[in-house]
Tab-separated table of C-alpha atoms in Angstrom:
chain	number	residue	atom	x	y	z
A	787	MET	CA	0.000	0.000	0.000
A	788	SER	CA	1.305	3.444	-0.889
A	789	SER	CA	2.354	5.975	1.735
A	790	LEU	CA	-0.622	8.139	0.756
A	791	GLY	CA	-2.995	5.254	1.384
A	792	TRP	CA	-1.488	4.517	4.779
A	793	GLY	CA	-1.672	8.196	5.655
A	794	GLY	CA	-5.351	8.390	4.764
A	795	LEU	CA	-6.077	5.257	6.787
A	796	SER	CA	-4.236	6.701	9.795
A	797	VAL	CA	-6.267	9.902	9.641
A	798	LEU	CA	-9.493	7.893	9.436
A	799	LEU	CA	-8.540	5.775	12.440
A	800	LEU	CA	-7.595	8.880	14.397
A	801	LEU	CA	-10.970	10.492	13.669
A	802	LEU	CA	-12.796	7.335	14.737
A	803	LEU	CA	-10.827	7.184	17.983
A	804	LEU	CA	-11.524	10.842	18.740
A	805	ASP	CA	-15.224	10.332	18.095
A	806	ARG	CA	-15.354	7.349	20.435
A	807	ALA	CA	-13.329	9.182	23.078
A	808	SER	CA	-15.739	12.148	23.148
A	809	PRO	CA	-19.237	10.814	23.826
A	810	THR	CA	-22.126	13.223	23.926
A	811	PHE	CA	-24.323	13.733	26.958
A	812	ILE	CA	-27.244	14.863	24.776
A	813	SER	CA	-29.863	12.266	23.964
A	814	LEU	CA	-32.406	14.625	22.352
A	815	ASN	CA	-32.155	18.132	20.909
A	816	HIS	CA	-35.191	18.997	18.795
A	817	GLY	CA	-35.152	22.712	19.565
A	818	MET	CA	-38.107	24.654	20.920
A	819	ARG	CA	-40.975	26.627	19.409
A	820	VAL	CA	-41.921	30.076	20.662
A	821	MET	CA	-44.549	32.525	19.480
A	822	LYS	CA	-43.107	35.874	18.400
A	823	GLY	CA	-43.558	38.449	21.127
A	824	SER	CA	-44.213	35.755	23.720
A	825	SER	CA	-42.330	33.204	25.816
A	826	ALA	CA	-42.277	29.430	26.224
A	827	PHE	CA	-40.845	26.957	28.706
A	828	LEU	CA	-38.231	24.395	27.724
A	829	SER	CA	-39.379	20.788	28.114
A	830	GLU	CA	-37.826	17.338	27.881
A	831	ASP	CA	-39.528	16.956	24.509
A	832	ASP	CA	-37.253	19.772	23.304
A	833	LEU	CA	-33.968	18.971	25.053
A	834	LYS	CA	-32.959	15.936	27.088
A	835	PHE	CA	-29.662	14.648	28.430
A	836	ALA	CA	-28.431	11.069	28.709
A	837	ILE	CA	-27.782	11.344	32.419
A	838	PRO	CA	-29.839	9.175	34.781
A	839	LYS	CA	-31.758	10.959	37.481
A	840	GLY	CA	-30.759	10.423	41.071
A	841	GLU	CA	-27.024	10.202	40.449
A	842	LYS	CA	-24.842	11.994	42.968
A	843	ASP	CA	-22.730	13.477	40.174
A	844	ALA	CA	-23.802	17.052	39.481
A	845	CYS	CA	-24.783	18.221	36.011
A	846	LYS	CA	-25.396	21.856	35.100
A	847	VAL	CA	-26.135	23.770	31.896
A	848	GLU	CA	-24.894	27.316	31.326
A	849	VAL	CA	-26.214	29.779	28.747
A	850	VAL	CA	-23.164	31.188	26.958
A	851	MET	CA	-23.573	34.950	26.814
A	852	ASN	CA	-22.020	37.646	24.605
A	853	GLU	CA	-22.101	35.510	21.468
A	854	PRO	CA	-22.800	37.791	18.471
A	855	ILE	CA	-24.827	35.289	16.444
A	856	THR	CA	-26.870	33.833	19.307
A	857	GLN	CA	-29.878	35.125	21.240
A	858	ARG	CA	-30.384	37.894	18.690
A	859	VAL	CA	-34.103	38.399	19.292
A	860	GLY	CA	-34.656	36.766	22.665
A	861	LYS	CA	-33.122	35.331	25.800
A	862	LEU	CA	-33.023	31.962	27.532
A	863	MET	CA	-33.215	32.179	31.315
A	864	PRO	CA	-31.984	31.453	33.938
A	865	GLN	CA	-28.362	31.574	32.864
A	866	VAL	CA	-27.508	28.390	34.796
A	867	PHE	CA	-29.914	25.499	35.353
A	868	ASP	CA	-29.846	21.816	36.229
A	869	CYS	CA	-29.671	19.147	33.535
A	870	HIS	CA	-32.873	17.676	34.975
A	871	PHE	CA	-34.728	20.983	34.820
A	872	LEU	CA	-38.354	21.270	35.901
A	873	PRO	CA	-41.188	21.825	33.372
A	874	ASN	CA	-41.676	25.506	34.302
A	875	GLU	CA	-38.082	26.385	35.153
A	876	VAL	CA	-36.286	27.318	31.913
A	877	ARG	CA	-37.928	29.602	29.386
A	878	TYR	CA	-37.116	31.585	26.263
A	879	VAL	CA	-38.490	35.137	26.066
A	880	HIS	CA	-38.866	36.691	22.614
A	881	ASN	CA	-38.463	40.460	22.394
A	882	GLY	CA	-41.110	40.961	19.690
A	883	CYS	CA	-38.856	41.497	16.659
A	884	PRO	CA	-40.825	40.218	13.625
A	885	ILE	CA	-37.873	39.969	11.220
A	886	LEU	CA	-36.237	36.648	12.142
A	887	ASP	CA	-38.015	33.295	12.103
A	888	GLU	CA	-35.305	31.439	14.012
A	889	ASP	CA	-32.883	32.099	16.842
A	890	THR	CA	-29.981	30.153	18.334
A	891	VAL	CA	-28.880	29.734	21.945
A	892	LYS	CA	-25.382	28.514	22.749
A	893	LEU	CA	-25.226	26.216	25.779
A	894	ARG	CA	-22.419	24.565	27.702
A	895	LEU	CA	-22.973	21.429	29.784
A	896	TYR	CA	-20.871	20.692	32.867
A	897	ARG	CA	-20.742	17.154	34.253
A	898	PHE	CA	-18.999	16.979	37.614
A	899	THR	CA	-17.814	13.644	38.998
A	900	GLU	CA	-15.695	12.850	42.037
A	901	THR	CA	-12.545	12.809	39.926
A	902	ASP	CA	-13.213	14.703	36.683
A	903	THR	CA	-15.160	17.511	35.075
A	904	PHE	CA	-16.584	17.037	31.576
A	905	THR	CA	-17.864	19.839	29.370
A	906	GLU	CA	-19.820	19.859	26.132
A	907	THR	CA	-20.828	22.898	24.096
A	908	PHE	CA	-23.846	22.772	21.802
A	909	THR	CA	-26.585	24.958	20.356
A	910	LEU	CA	-30.328	24.984	20.885
A	911	ARG	CA	-32.481	26.136	17.990
A	912	VAL	CA	-35.488	28.320	18.689
A	913	TYR	CA	-38.175	28.285	15.994
A	914	LEU	CA	-40.168	31.508	16.083
A	915	MET	CA	-43.810	31.069	15.135
A	916	GLU	CA	-46.253	33.698	13.981
A	917	PRO	CA	-48.596	34.614	16.853
A	918	ASP	CA	-52.346	34.250	16.813
A	919	CYS	CA	-53.388	37.789	15.959
A	920	ASN	CA	-57.130	37.317	15.864
A	921	ILE	CA	-57.628	40.205	18.298
A	922	ILE	CA	-55.692	42.654	16.100
A	923	ARG	CA	-57.744	44.470	13.502
A	924	MET	CA	-55.764	46.535	11.022
A	925	SER	CA	-57.241	48.587	8.219
A	926	SER	CA	-55.820	48.879	4.716
A	927	ASN	CA	-54.819	52.492	5.359
A	928	VAL	CA	-51.166	53.359	5.835
A	929	LEU	CA	-49.367	56.057	7.763
A	930	GLU	CA	-47.672	58.618	5.549
A	931	VAL	CA	-45.093	61.268	6.435
A	932	SER	CA	-44.895	63.947	3.760
A	933	GLU	CA	-41.526	65.449	4.740
A	934	PHE	CA	-38.396	64.906	6.809
A	935	TYR	CA	-38.991	65.375	10.539
A	936	GLY	CA	-42.691	65.501	9.802
A	937	LEU	CA	-45.540	63.810	11.619
A	938	SER	CA	-47.996	61.268	10.362
A	939	ARG	CA	-51.633	61.272	11.233
A	940	ALA	CA	-52.537	59.901	14.636
A	941	ILE	CA	-52.894	56.163	15.107
A	942	ASP	CA	-56.529	55.743	16.038
A	943	LYS	CA	-59.214	53.096	15.810
A	944	ASN	CA	-59.598	53.784	12.101
A	945	LEU	CA	-56.089	52.391	11.596
A	946	LEU	CA	-55.668	49.890	14.409
A	947	ARG	CA	-57.939	48.421	17.019
A	948	PHE	CA	-58.021	45.428	19.316
A	949	ASP	CA	-61.107	43.264	19.325
A	950	TYR	CA	-61.382	41.334	22.580
A	951	GLU	CA	-63.866	40.825	25.358
A	952	ARG	CA	-63.379	43.610	27.870
A	953	THR	CA	-63.862	42.248	31.352
A	954	ALA	CA	-62.921	43.471	34.794
A	955	GLY	CA	-59.318	42.759	35.695
A	956	LEU	CA	-58.242	42.215	32.078
A	957	GLU	CA	-55.550	44.548	30.771
A	958	CYS	CA	-54.381	45.013	27.202
A	959	THR	CA	-51.199	46.997	26.651
A	960	VAL	CA	-48.950	47.676	23.668
A	961	ARG	CA	-45.218	47.811	24.339
A	962	LEU	CA	-42.494	49.242	22.117
A	963	ASP	CA	-38.913	48.009	22.420
A	964	PRO	CA	-36.842	50.001	19.890
A	965	LEU	CA	-33.517	49.267	21.596
A	966	ARG	CA	-33.783	45.549	20.919
A	967	THR	CA	-35.927	45.418	17.792
A	968	ARG	CA	-34.413	48.472	16.056
A	969	LEU	CA	-37.936	49.381	14.994
A	970	PRO	CA	-39.170	51.807	13.795
A	971	ALA	CA	-36.100	51.881	11.540
A	972	HIS	CA	-36.427	55.414	10.143
A	973	GLY	CA	-38.315	57.358	12.792
A	974	GLN	CA	-39.812	57.148	16.225
A	975	MET	CA	-43.171	56.966	17.903
A	976	VAL	CA	-44.177	60.164	19.669
A	977	VAL	CA	-47.089	61.129	21.873
A	978	VAL	CA	-48.790	64.323	20.753
A	979	GLU	CA	-50.963	66.324	23.115
A	980	PRO	CA	-54.568	66.273	21.887
A	981	ARG	CA	-55.931	69.522	20.575
A	982	PRO	CA	-58.481	71.207	22.852
A	983	GLU	CA	-61.983	70.924	21.560
A	984	GLY	CA	-63.805	74.139	20.694
A	985	PRO	CA	-67.133	75.076	22.279
A	986	ARG	CA	-70.105	73.131	21.061
A	987	GLY	CA	-73.068	74.814	19.483
A	988	ASP	CA	-75.278	74.170	22.500
A	989	GLN	CA	-72.855	75.893	24.900
A	990	PRO	CA	-73.412	79.652	25.601
A	991	HIS	CA	-70.532	81.943	24.697
A	992	SER	CA	-69.367	84.606	27.138
A	993	PHE	CA	-69.645	88.220	26.063
A	994	PHE	CA	-66.191	88.926	27.456
A	995	PRO	CA	-62.922	87.046	26.971
A	996	GLN	CA	-61.329	85.320	29.947
A	997	SER	CA	-58.958	88.237	30.695
A	998	ARG	CA	-61.864	90.727	30.894
A	999	GLN	CA	-63.813	88.405	33.209
A	1000	GLU	CA	-60.872	88.280	35.618
A	1001	GLU	CA	-60.749	92.086	35.680
A	1002	PHE	CA	-64.408	92.311	36.703
A	1003	LEU	CA	-64.315	89.454	39.188
A	1004	GLY	CA	-60.972	90.325	40.722
A	1005	PRO	CA	-58.189	87.881	41.550
A	1006	GLY	CA	-59.169	84.764	43.456
A	1007	GLU	CA	-62.921	85.202	42.918
């Protein structure tokens, strides 16, 4: 056999030995599904480890932070949790950004035994689903700004409304998060003071303006 053939065989054997020497502690990693703008808890149907329960050896999972291509539109919390996490313990919170349909979380597993510490780094995929927007009613009208630094018309019920059963104790709020979502991209939402309404036709008008009335009545009267 040629030297090239022996070299290729040696590399193959080395790769096989490395693969057998580095077993994975992950038995299932299907990723999790989260509605955009909402949150969801991680379950064993999403992520499961091949570590029997009840062992005295500790096993922890750490969320690797400050990774530029991970957790772009959400966050997995808490930062450290047990490998045998509870059903309502670990959750992913989406920040509402509608652009991406998928996110990635980088995780690092620590397996502590009496003599050694094993680590394994892996990624968890987060599939972002479109939310059920049956309470949102949007018209076909659009907001237009005619000039730079101009204002659009007000957002009112003719443009956007929320159709839900209003009951006591039920709150419906709209939250903007421009720091995380970078939206709006070319402007900002502002609150404009409503214009005072003029007198109605059935209201009597005073013969004197307000300043003249104060002169007649005197200060404090």
